[in-house]
Coordinates of C-alpha atoms in Angstrom, one line a residue:
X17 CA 0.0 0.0 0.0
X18 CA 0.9 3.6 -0.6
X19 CA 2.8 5.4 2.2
X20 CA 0.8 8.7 0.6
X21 CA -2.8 7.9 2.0
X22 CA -4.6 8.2 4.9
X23 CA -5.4 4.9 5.6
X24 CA -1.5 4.2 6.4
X25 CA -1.7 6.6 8.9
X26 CA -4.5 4.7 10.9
X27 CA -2.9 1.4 10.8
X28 CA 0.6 3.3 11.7
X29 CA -1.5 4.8 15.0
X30 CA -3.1 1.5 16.1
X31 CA 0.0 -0.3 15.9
X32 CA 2.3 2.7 17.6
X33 CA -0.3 4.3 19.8
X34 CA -2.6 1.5 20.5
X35 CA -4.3 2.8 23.8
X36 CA -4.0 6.6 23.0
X37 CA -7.1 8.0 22.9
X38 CA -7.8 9.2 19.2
X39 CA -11.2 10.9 19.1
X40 CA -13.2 12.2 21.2
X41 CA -16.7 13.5 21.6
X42 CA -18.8 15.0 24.6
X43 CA -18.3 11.9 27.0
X44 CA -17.5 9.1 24.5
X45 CA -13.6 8.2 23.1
X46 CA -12.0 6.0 21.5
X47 CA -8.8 4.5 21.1
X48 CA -6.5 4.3 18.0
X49 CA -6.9 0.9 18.5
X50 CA -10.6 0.5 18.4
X51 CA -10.7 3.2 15.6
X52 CA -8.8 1.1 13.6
X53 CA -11.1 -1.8 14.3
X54 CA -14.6 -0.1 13.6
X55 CA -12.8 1.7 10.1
X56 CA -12.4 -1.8 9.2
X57 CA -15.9 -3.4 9.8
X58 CA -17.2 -0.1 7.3
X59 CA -15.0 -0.5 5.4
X60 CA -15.4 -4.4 4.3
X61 CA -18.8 -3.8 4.0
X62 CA -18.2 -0.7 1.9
X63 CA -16.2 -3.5 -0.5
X64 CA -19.0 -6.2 -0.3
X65 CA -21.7 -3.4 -1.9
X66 CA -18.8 -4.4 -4.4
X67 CA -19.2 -1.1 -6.6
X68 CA -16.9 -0.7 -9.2
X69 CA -13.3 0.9 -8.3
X70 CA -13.5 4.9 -8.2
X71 CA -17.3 5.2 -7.1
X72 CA -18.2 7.9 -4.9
X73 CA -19.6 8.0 -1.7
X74 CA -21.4 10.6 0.0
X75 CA -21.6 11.4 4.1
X76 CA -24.5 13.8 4.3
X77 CA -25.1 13.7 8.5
X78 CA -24.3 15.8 11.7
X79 CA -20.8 15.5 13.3
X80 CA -20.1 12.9 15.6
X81 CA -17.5 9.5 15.9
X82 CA -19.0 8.1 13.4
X83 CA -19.0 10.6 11.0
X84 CA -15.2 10.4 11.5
X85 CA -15.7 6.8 11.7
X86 CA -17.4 7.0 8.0
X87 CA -14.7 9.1 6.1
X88 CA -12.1 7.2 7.0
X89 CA -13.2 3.9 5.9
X90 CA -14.3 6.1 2.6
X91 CA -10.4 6.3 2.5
X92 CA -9.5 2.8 3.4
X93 CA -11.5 1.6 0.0
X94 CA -10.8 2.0 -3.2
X95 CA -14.1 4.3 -3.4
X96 CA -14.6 8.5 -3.4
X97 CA -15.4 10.7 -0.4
X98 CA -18.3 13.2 -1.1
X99 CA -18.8 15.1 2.2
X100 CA -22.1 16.6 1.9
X101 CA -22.7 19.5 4.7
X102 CA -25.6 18.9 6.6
X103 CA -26.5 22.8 5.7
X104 CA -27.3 22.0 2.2
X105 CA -30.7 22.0 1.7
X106 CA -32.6 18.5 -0.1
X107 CA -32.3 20.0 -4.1
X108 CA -28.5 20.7 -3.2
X109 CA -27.9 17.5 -1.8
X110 CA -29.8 15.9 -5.6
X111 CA -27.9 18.6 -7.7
X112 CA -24.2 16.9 -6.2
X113 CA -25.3 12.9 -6.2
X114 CA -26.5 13.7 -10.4
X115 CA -23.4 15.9 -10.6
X116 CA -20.7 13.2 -9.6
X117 CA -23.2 10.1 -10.0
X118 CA -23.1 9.2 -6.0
X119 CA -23.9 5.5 -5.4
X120 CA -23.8 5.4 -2.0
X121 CA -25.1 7.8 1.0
X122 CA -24.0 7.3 4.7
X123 CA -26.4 9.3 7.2
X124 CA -27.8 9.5 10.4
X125 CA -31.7 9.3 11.4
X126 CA -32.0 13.5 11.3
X127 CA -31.5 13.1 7.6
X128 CA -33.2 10.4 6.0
X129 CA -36.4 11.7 5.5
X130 CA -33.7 14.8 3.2
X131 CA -32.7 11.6 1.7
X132 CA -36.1 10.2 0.6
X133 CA -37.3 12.8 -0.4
X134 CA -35.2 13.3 -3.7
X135 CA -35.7 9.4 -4.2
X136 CA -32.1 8.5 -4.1
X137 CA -32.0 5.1 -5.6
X138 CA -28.7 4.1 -4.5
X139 CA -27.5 2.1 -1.0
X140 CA -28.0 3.7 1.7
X141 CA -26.7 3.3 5.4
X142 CA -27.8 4.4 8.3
X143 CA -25.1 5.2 11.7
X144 CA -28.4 4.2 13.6
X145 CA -30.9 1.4 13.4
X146 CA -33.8 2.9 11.8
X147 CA -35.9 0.5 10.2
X148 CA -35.5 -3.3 8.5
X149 CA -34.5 -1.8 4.8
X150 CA -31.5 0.3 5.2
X151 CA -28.2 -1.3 7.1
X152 CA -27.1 0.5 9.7
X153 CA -23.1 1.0 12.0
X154 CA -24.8 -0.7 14.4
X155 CA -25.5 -3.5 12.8
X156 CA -22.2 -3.2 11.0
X157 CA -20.0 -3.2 14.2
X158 CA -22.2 -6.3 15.7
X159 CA -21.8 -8.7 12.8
X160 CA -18.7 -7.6 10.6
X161 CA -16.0 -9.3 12.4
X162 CA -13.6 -10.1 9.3
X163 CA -10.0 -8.7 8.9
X164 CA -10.2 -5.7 6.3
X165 CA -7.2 -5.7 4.3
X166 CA -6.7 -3.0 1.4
X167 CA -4.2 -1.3 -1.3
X168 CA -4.8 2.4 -1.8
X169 CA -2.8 4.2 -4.3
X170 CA -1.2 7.8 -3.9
X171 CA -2.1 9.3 -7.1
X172 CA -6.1 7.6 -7.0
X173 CA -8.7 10.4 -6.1
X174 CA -9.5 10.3 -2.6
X175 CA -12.5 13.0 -2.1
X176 CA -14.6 15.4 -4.2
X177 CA -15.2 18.5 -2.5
X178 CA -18.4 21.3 -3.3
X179 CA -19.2 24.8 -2.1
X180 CA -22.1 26.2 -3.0
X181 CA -21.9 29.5 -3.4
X182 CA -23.8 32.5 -5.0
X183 CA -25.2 30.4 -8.3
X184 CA -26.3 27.4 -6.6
X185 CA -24.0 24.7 -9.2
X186 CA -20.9 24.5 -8.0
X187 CA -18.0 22.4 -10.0
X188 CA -16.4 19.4 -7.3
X189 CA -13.0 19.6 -6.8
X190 CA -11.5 15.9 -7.1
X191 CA -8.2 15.9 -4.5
X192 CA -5.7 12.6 -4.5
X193 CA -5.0 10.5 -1.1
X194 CA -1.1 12.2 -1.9
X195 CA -2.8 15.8 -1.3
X196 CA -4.5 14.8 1.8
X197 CA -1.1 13.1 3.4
X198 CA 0.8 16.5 1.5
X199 CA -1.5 18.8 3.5
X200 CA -1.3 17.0 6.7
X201 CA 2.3 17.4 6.1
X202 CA 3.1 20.7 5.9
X203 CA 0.4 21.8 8.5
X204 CA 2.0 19.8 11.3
X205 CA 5.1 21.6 10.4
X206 CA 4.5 25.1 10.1
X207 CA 2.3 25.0 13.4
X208 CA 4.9 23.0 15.2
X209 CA 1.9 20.1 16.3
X210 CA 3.0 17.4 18.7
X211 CA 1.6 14.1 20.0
X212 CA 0.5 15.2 23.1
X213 CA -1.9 17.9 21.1
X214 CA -5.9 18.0 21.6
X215 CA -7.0 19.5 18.1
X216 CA -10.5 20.8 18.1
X217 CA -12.7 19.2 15.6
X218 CA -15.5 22.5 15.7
X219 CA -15.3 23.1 11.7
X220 CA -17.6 20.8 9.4
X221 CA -16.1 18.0 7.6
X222 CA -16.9 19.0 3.8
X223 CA -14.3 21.1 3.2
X224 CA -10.3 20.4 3.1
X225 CA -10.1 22.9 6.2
X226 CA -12.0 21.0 8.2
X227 CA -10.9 17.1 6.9
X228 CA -7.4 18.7 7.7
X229 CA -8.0 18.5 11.3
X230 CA -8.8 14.6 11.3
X231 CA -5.9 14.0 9.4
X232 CA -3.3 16.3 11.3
X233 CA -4.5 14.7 14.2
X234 CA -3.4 11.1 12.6
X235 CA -0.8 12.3 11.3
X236 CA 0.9 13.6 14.8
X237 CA -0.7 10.7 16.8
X238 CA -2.6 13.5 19.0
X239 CA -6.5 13.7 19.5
X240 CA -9.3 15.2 18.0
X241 CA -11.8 16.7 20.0
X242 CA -15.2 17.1 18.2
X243 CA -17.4 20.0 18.4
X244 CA -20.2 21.7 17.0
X245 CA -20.2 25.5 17.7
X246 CA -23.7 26.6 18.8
X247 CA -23.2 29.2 21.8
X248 CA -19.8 30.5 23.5
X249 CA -20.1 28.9 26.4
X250 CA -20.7 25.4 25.2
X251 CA -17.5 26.3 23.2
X252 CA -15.6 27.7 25.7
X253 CA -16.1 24.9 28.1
X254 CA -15.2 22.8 25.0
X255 CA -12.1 24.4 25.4
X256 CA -11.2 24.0 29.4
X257 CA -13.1 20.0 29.5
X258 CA -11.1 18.8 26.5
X259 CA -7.8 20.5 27.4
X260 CA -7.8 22.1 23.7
X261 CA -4.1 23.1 22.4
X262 CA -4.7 23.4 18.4
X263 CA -8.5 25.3 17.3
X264 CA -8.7 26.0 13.5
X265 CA -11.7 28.2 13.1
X266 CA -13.4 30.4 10.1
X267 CA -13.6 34.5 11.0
X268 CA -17.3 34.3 11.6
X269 CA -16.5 31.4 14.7
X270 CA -14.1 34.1 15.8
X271 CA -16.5 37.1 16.1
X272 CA -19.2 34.5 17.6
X273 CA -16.9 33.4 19.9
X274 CA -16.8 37.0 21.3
X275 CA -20.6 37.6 20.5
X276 CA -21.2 37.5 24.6
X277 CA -21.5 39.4 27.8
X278 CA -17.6 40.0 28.5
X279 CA -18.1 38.9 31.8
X280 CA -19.0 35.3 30.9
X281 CA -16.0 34.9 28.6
X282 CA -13.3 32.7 30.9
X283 CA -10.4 34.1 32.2
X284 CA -7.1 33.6 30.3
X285 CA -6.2 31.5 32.8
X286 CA -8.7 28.9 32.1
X287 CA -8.2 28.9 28.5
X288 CA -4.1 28.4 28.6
X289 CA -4.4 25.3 27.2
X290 CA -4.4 26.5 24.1
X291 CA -1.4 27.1 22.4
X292 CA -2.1 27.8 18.5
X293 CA -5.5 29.4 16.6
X294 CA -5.6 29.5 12.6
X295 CA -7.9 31.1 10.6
X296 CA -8.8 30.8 7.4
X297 CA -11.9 31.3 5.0
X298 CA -12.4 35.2 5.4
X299 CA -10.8 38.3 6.3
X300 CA -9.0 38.4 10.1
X301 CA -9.9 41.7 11.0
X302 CA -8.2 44.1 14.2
X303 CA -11.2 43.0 16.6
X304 CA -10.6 39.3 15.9
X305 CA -7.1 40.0 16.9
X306 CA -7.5 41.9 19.9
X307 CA -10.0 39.5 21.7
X308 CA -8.2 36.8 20.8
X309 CA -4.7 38.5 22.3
X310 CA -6.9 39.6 25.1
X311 CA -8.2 36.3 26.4
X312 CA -5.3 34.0 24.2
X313 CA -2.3 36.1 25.6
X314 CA 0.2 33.4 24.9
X315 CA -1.3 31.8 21.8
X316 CA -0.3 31.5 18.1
X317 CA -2.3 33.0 15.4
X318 CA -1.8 32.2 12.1
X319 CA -4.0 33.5 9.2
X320 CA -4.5 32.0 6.7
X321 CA -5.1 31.9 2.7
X322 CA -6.3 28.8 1.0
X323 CA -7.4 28.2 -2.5
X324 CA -10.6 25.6 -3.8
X325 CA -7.8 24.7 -6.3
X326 CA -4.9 23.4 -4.5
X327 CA -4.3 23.1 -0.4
X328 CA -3.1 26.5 0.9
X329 CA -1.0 29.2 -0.7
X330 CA -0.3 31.6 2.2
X331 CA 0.4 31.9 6.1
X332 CA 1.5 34.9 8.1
X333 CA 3.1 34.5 11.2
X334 CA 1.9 35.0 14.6
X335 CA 5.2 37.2 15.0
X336 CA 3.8 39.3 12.4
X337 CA 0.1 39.9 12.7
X338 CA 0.2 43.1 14.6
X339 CA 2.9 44.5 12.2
X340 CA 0.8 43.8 9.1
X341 CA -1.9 42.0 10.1
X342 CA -4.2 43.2 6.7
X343 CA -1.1 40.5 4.7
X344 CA -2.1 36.8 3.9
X345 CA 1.7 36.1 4.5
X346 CA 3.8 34.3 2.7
X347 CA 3.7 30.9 1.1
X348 CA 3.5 27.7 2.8
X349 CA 6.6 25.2 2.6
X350 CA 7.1 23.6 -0.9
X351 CA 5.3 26.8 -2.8
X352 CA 6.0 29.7 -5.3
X353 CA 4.1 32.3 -5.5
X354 CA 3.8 35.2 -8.5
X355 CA 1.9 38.3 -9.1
X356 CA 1.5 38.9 -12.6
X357 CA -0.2 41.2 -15.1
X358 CA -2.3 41.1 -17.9
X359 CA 0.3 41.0 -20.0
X360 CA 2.0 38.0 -18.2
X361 CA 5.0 39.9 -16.2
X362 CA 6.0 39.9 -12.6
X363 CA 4.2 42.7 -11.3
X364 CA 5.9 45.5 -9.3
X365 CA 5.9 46.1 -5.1
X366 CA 2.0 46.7 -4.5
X367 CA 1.1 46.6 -8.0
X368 CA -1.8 44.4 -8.4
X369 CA -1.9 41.2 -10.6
X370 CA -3.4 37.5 -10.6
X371 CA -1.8 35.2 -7.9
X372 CA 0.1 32.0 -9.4
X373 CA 0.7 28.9 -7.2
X374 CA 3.5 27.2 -8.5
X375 CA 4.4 24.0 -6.5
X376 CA 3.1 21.2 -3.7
X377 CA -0.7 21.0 -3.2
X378 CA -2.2 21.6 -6.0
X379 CA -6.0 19.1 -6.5
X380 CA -6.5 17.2 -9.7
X381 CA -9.0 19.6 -11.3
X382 CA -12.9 20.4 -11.6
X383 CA -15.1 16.9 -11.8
X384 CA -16.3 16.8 -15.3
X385 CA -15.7 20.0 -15.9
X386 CA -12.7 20.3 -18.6
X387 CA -13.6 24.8 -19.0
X388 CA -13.7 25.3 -15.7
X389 CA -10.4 23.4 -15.2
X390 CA -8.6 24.7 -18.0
X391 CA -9.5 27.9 -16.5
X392 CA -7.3 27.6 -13.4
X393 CA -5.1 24.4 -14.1
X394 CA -2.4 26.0 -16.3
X395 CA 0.8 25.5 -18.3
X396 CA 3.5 26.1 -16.6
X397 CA 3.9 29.0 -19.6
X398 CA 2.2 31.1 -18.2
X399 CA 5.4 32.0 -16.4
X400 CA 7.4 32.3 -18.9
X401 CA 8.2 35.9 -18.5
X402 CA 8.5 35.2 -15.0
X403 CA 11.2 32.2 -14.6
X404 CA 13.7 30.6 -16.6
X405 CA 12.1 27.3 -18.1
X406 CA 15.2 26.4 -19.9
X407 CA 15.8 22.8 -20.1
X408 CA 12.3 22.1 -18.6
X409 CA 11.7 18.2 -19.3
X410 CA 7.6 18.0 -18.7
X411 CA 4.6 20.6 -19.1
X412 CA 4.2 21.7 -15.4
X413 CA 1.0 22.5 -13.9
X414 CA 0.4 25.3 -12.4
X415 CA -2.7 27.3 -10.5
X416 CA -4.0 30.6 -12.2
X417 CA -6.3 31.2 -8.5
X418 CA -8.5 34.3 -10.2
X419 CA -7.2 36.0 -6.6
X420 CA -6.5 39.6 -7.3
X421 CA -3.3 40.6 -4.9
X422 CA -0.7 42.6 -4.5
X423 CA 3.1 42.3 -2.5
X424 CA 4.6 44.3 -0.6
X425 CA 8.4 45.7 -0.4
X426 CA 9.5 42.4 2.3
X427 CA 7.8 40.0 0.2
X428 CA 4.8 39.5 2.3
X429 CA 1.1 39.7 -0.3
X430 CA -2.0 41.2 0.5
X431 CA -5.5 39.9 -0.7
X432 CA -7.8 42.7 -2.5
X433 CA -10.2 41.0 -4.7
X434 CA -11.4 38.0 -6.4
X435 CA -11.1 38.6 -10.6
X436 CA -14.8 38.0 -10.8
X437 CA -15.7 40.1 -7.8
X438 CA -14.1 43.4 -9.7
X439 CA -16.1 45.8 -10.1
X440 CA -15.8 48.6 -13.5
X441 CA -16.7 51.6 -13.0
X442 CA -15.4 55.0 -14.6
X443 CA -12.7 53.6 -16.1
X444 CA -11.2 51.9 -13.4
X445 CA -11.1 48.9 -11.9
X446 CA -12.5 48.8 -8.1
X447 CA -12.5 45.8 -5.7
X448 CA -15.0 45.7 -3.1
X449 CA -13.2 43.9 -0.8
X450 CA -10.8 47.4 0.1
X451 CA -14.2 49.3 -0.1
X452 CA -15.5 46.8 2.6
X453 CA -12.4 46.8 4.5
X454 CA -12.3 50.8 5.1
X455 CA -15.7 50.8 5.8
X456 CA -15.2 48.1 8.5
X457 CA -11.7 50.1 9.8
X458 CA -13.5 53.5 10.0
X459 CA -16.9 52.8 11.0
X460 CA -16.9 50.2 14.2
X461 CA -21.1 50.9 14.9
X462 CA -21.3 49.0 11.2
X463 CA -22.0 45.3 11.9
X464 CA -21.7 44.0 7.9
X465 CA -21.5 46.0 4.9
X466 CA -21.7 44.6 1.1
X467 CA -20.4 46.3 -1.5
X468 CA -21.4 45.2 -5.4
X469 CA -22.7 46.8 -8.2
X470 CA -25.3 47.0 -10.7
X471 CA -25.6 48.4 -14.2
X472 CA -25.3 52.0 -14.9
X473 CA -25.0 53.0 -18.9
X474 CA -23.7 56.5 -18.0
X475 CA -20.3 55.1 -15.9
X476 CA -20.3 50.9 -16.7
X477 CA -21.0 50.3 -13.3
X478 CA -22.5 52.1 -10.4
X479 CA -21.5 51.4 -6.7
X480 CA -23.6 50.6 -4.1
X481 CA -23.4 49.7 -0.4
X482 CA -25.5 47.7 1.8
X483 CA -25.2 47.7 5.8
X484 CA -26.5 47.0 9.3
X485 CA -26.0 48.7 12.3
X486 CA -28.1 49.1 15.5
X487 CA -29.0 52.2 13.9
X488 CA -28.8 53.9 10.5
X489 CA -25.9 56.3 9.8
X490 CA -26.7 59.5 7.9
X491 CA -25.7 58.7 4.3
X492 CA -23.5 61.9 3.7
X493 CA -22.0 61.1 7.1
X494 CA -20.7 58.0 5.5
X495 CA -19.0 59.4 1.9
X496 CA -17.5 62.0 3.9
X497 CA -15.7 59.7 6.1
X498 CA -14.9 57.4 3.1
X499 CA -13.5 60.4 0.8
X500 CA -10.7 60.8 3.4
X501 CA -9.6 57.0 2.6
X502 CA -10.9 56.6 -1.0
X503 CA -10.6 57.9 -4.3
X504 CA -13.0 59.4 -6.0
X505 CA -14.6 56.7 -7.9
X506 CA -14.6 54.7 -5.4
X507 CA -17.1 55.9 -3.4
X508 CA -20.6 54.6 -3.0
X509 CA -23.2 55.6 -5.4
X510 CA -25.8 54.5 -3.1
X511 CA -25.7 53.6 0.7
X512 CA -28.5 51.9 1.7
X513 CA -29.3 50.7 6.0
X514 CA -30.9 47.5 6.8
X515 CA -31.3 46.0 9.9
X516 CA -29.7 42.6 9.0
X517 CA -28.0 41.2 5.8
X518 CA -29.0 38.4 4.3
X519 CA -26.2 35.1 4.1
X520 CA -25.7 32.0 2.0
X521 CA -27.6 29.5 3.2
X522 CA -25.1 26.7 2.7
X523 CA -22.3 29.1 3.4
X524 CA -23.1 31.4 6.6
X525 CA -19.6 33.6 6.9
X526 CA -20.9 34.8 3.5
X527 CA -23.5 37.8 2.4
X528 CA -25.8 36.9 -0.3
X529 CA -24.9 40.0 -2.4
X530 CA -26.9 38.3 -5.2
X531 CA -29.8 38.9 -3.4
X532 CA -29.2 41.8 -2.1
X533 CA -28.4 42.8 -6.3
X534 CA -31.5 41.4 -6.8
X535 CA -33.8 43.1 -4.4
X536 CA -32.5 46.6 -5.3
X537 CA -33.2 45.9 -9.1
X538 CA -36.5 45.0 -8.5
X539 CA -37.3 48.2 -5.9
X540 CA -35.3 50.4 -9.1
X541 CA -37.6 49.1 -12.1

């Protein structure tokens, strides 16, 4: 069997760290040991549904063991991992089994009926007993006493990965066993993990985020700690009751975390168990930093910047995120990156271009989806103006991410827009991520803002911004404050209050600017 996939990594930790606890969940753990053990009895009846080589399987369920339990004995087979967040709503769920042809659904009683009711005609399984038709762990773990025994290859595809976002069809994203072990990798290095470490397990499981933490926690031999992030208490007692060293978290966890009286946030004292916090998935803004330095005193924070095409590109380091903490860093171990313009040259010290990730990490491509891949997946030609590729004996891959961003003087790159989030207008190009992030700097009583645009024949593109606040803000108060920071053109058009935003159902650290777009049309025609 390949040394480059997962399922090494759990035979390596039953055999090394036998009695070491390797999960855990509320009261319940388990053992490397009896992981290993219950992966196997899955995963031979996984092989005796005898589907041919490469299908996929989906995991649409809440957290828990045996959700855990589930996606690795996805991995021990020679079958696909489709983690399907239990956010998505029923036509979602039918849109991504048609999409990538999903022969197999594991689940949990909450979602069945989801299940049935888009007349999946696949196997299904069931972590609980629910009724005489569908088989179920239980059952599984009472009469599959067999030894499992399995190949996996590096280089097979290993999961299929979707995000919905704005338009509701998202393109999977297939990623190899080798990226999974690559990722695991390079994360225990750069954040220094150890055996004795207690990750949390508080993201979902249907992004590589948060499969990362199961498999740096194999990896390393520590434990994983499962959570599901509801109110800050709960979480912070997660964090004192499981001893928590390692929490990976998305911004909006971060400002939830916070979101209480600041009298019933624990001392420092109780939380200095923990030893590192990443972030990734959003912008880290100065309020994430300072609460977390305020009640994490002795913690590292890394930020993060990850791409859907390939691992991670970026991390800043903790040293660093008071100095510049607007940068995404620099790249992770076994990465190049490039700025470069339109014209395909190495742009200048803050000049904006596209960022290319040259190197380790990088997925397979889009699932059946040969334009959207050869959008991203490049030639390695693309660089030519860039690098010398004399004497180059293959056509290197390479990731054109669609990130607009820019580098500084010390080498260190700041994020300012994605290519299709630009916005025209005048002339010029404007991103409304810097529009967003002056508005958040200079105006603290804002809660969210959106900024997007809509049609305007006069000037291409007209700006608008959309935001809540416990109260609304007098409009000219707002574009005189803004004029001091921004030029001309790229000040709002129209500033419109509402109480709340509106977010992405399957997505919540997201605004639903389509809607928003959409709303405003309508109320304009």
């Amino acid at each position: 069997m390949s040394i480059n996939c997962i399922r090494s990594l759990i035979e390596s930790a039953a055999l090394t760290h036998s009695d070491k606890i390797a999960i855990k969940h509320n009261e319940k753990s388990i053992t490397y040991e009896e992981l290993l053990k219950k992966v196997n009895q899955v995963a031979f009846y996984l092989k005796e549904l005898d589907l041919p080589a490469g299908s996929r399987i989906g995991i649409y369920s809440n957290k828990g063991m045996d959700q855990v339990i589930a996606i690795l004995a996805i991995l021990s087979t020679n079958y696909v991992l489709v983690p399907l967040t239990k956010l998505l709503k029923s036509e979602q769920v039918e849109y991504i089994i048609n999409d990538c042809d999903i022969r197999c659904i594991i689940t949990d009683k909450l979602k069945l009926e989801s299940i049935e009711s888009i007349n999946f005609d696949g196997h299904i399984i069931s972590y609980e007993t629910a009724h005489k038709d569908i088989p179920s762990f239980e059952e599984i773990f009472k009469y599959y006493k067999k030894p499992y025994e399995t190949t996996v290859n590096g280089h097979d595809n290993a999961v299929i990965t979707y995000s919905f976002g704005l338009t509701g069809t998202p393109k999977g994203i297939v990623i190899s066993h080798r990226n999974l072990i690559d990722s695991a990798r390079v994360v225990s290095s750069y954040l220094d993990l150890q055996e004795d470490d207690v990750l949390s397990g508080i993201l979902i499981f249907n992004l590589d985020y948060g499969l990362n933490q199961i498999f740096c926690s194999l990896y390393k031999r520590a434990t994983l700690a499962l959570h599901r992030f509801i109110l800050p208490s709960d979480f912070f007692n997660h964090l004192i009751n499981d001893k928590v060293t390692v929490v990976a978290m998305m911004p909006v966890t971060i400002n939830a975390m916070f979101d209480e009286d600041e009298h019933r946030i624990p001392s420092p004292e109780l939380l200095s168990n923990v030893k590192t916090i990443t972030s990734s998935g959003g912008n880290v803004t100065p309020k994430m930093v300072k609460d977390i330095q305020k009640y994490f005193p002795h913690v590292n924070f890394y930020s993060m910047h990850g791409l859907t095409e390939a691992f991670r590109s970026t991390y800043l380091e903790p040293s660093q995120i008071n100095i510049r903490p607007e940068s995404i860093g620099k790249a992770i171990p076994d990465v190049e990156l490039y700025v470069i313009n339109e014209e395909g040259f190495e742009c200048k010290p803050r000049e904006v271009g596209e960022l290319i990730h040259r190197g380790g990490y990088i997925y397979k491509g889009f699932w059946n989806a040969p334009i959207e891949t050869a959008q991203r997946f490049k030639s390695i030609q693309i660089l030519k103006n860039v690098i010398n590729l004399e004497g180059q004996l293959r056509d290197e891959i390479v990731v054109a991410t669609g990130d607009y961003v820019y580098k500084d003087e010390e080498g260190y790159f700041y994020f300012v827009s994605r290519r299709d989030d630009m916005i025209k207008t005048r002339g010029f190009r404007v991103s409304p991520f810097e529009v967003e992030s002056v508005v958040e700097k200079n105006f603290p009583q804002i809660d969210q803002c959106a900024i997007f645009s809509i049609p305007n024949d006069e000037i291409e593109e007209e700006i608008v911004m959309v935001y809540s606040a416990r109260s609304e803000i007098p409009p000219k108060e707002i574009t005189f404050e803004l004029k001091n920071h921004l030029a001309s053109y790229m000040i709002p058009n129209r500033i419109i209050y509402k109480k709340s935003l509106p977010l992405i159902p399957s997505d919540k650290n997201k605004i639903n600017k389509e809607e928003l777009k959409a709303e405003l049309l309508d109320s304009l025609k």
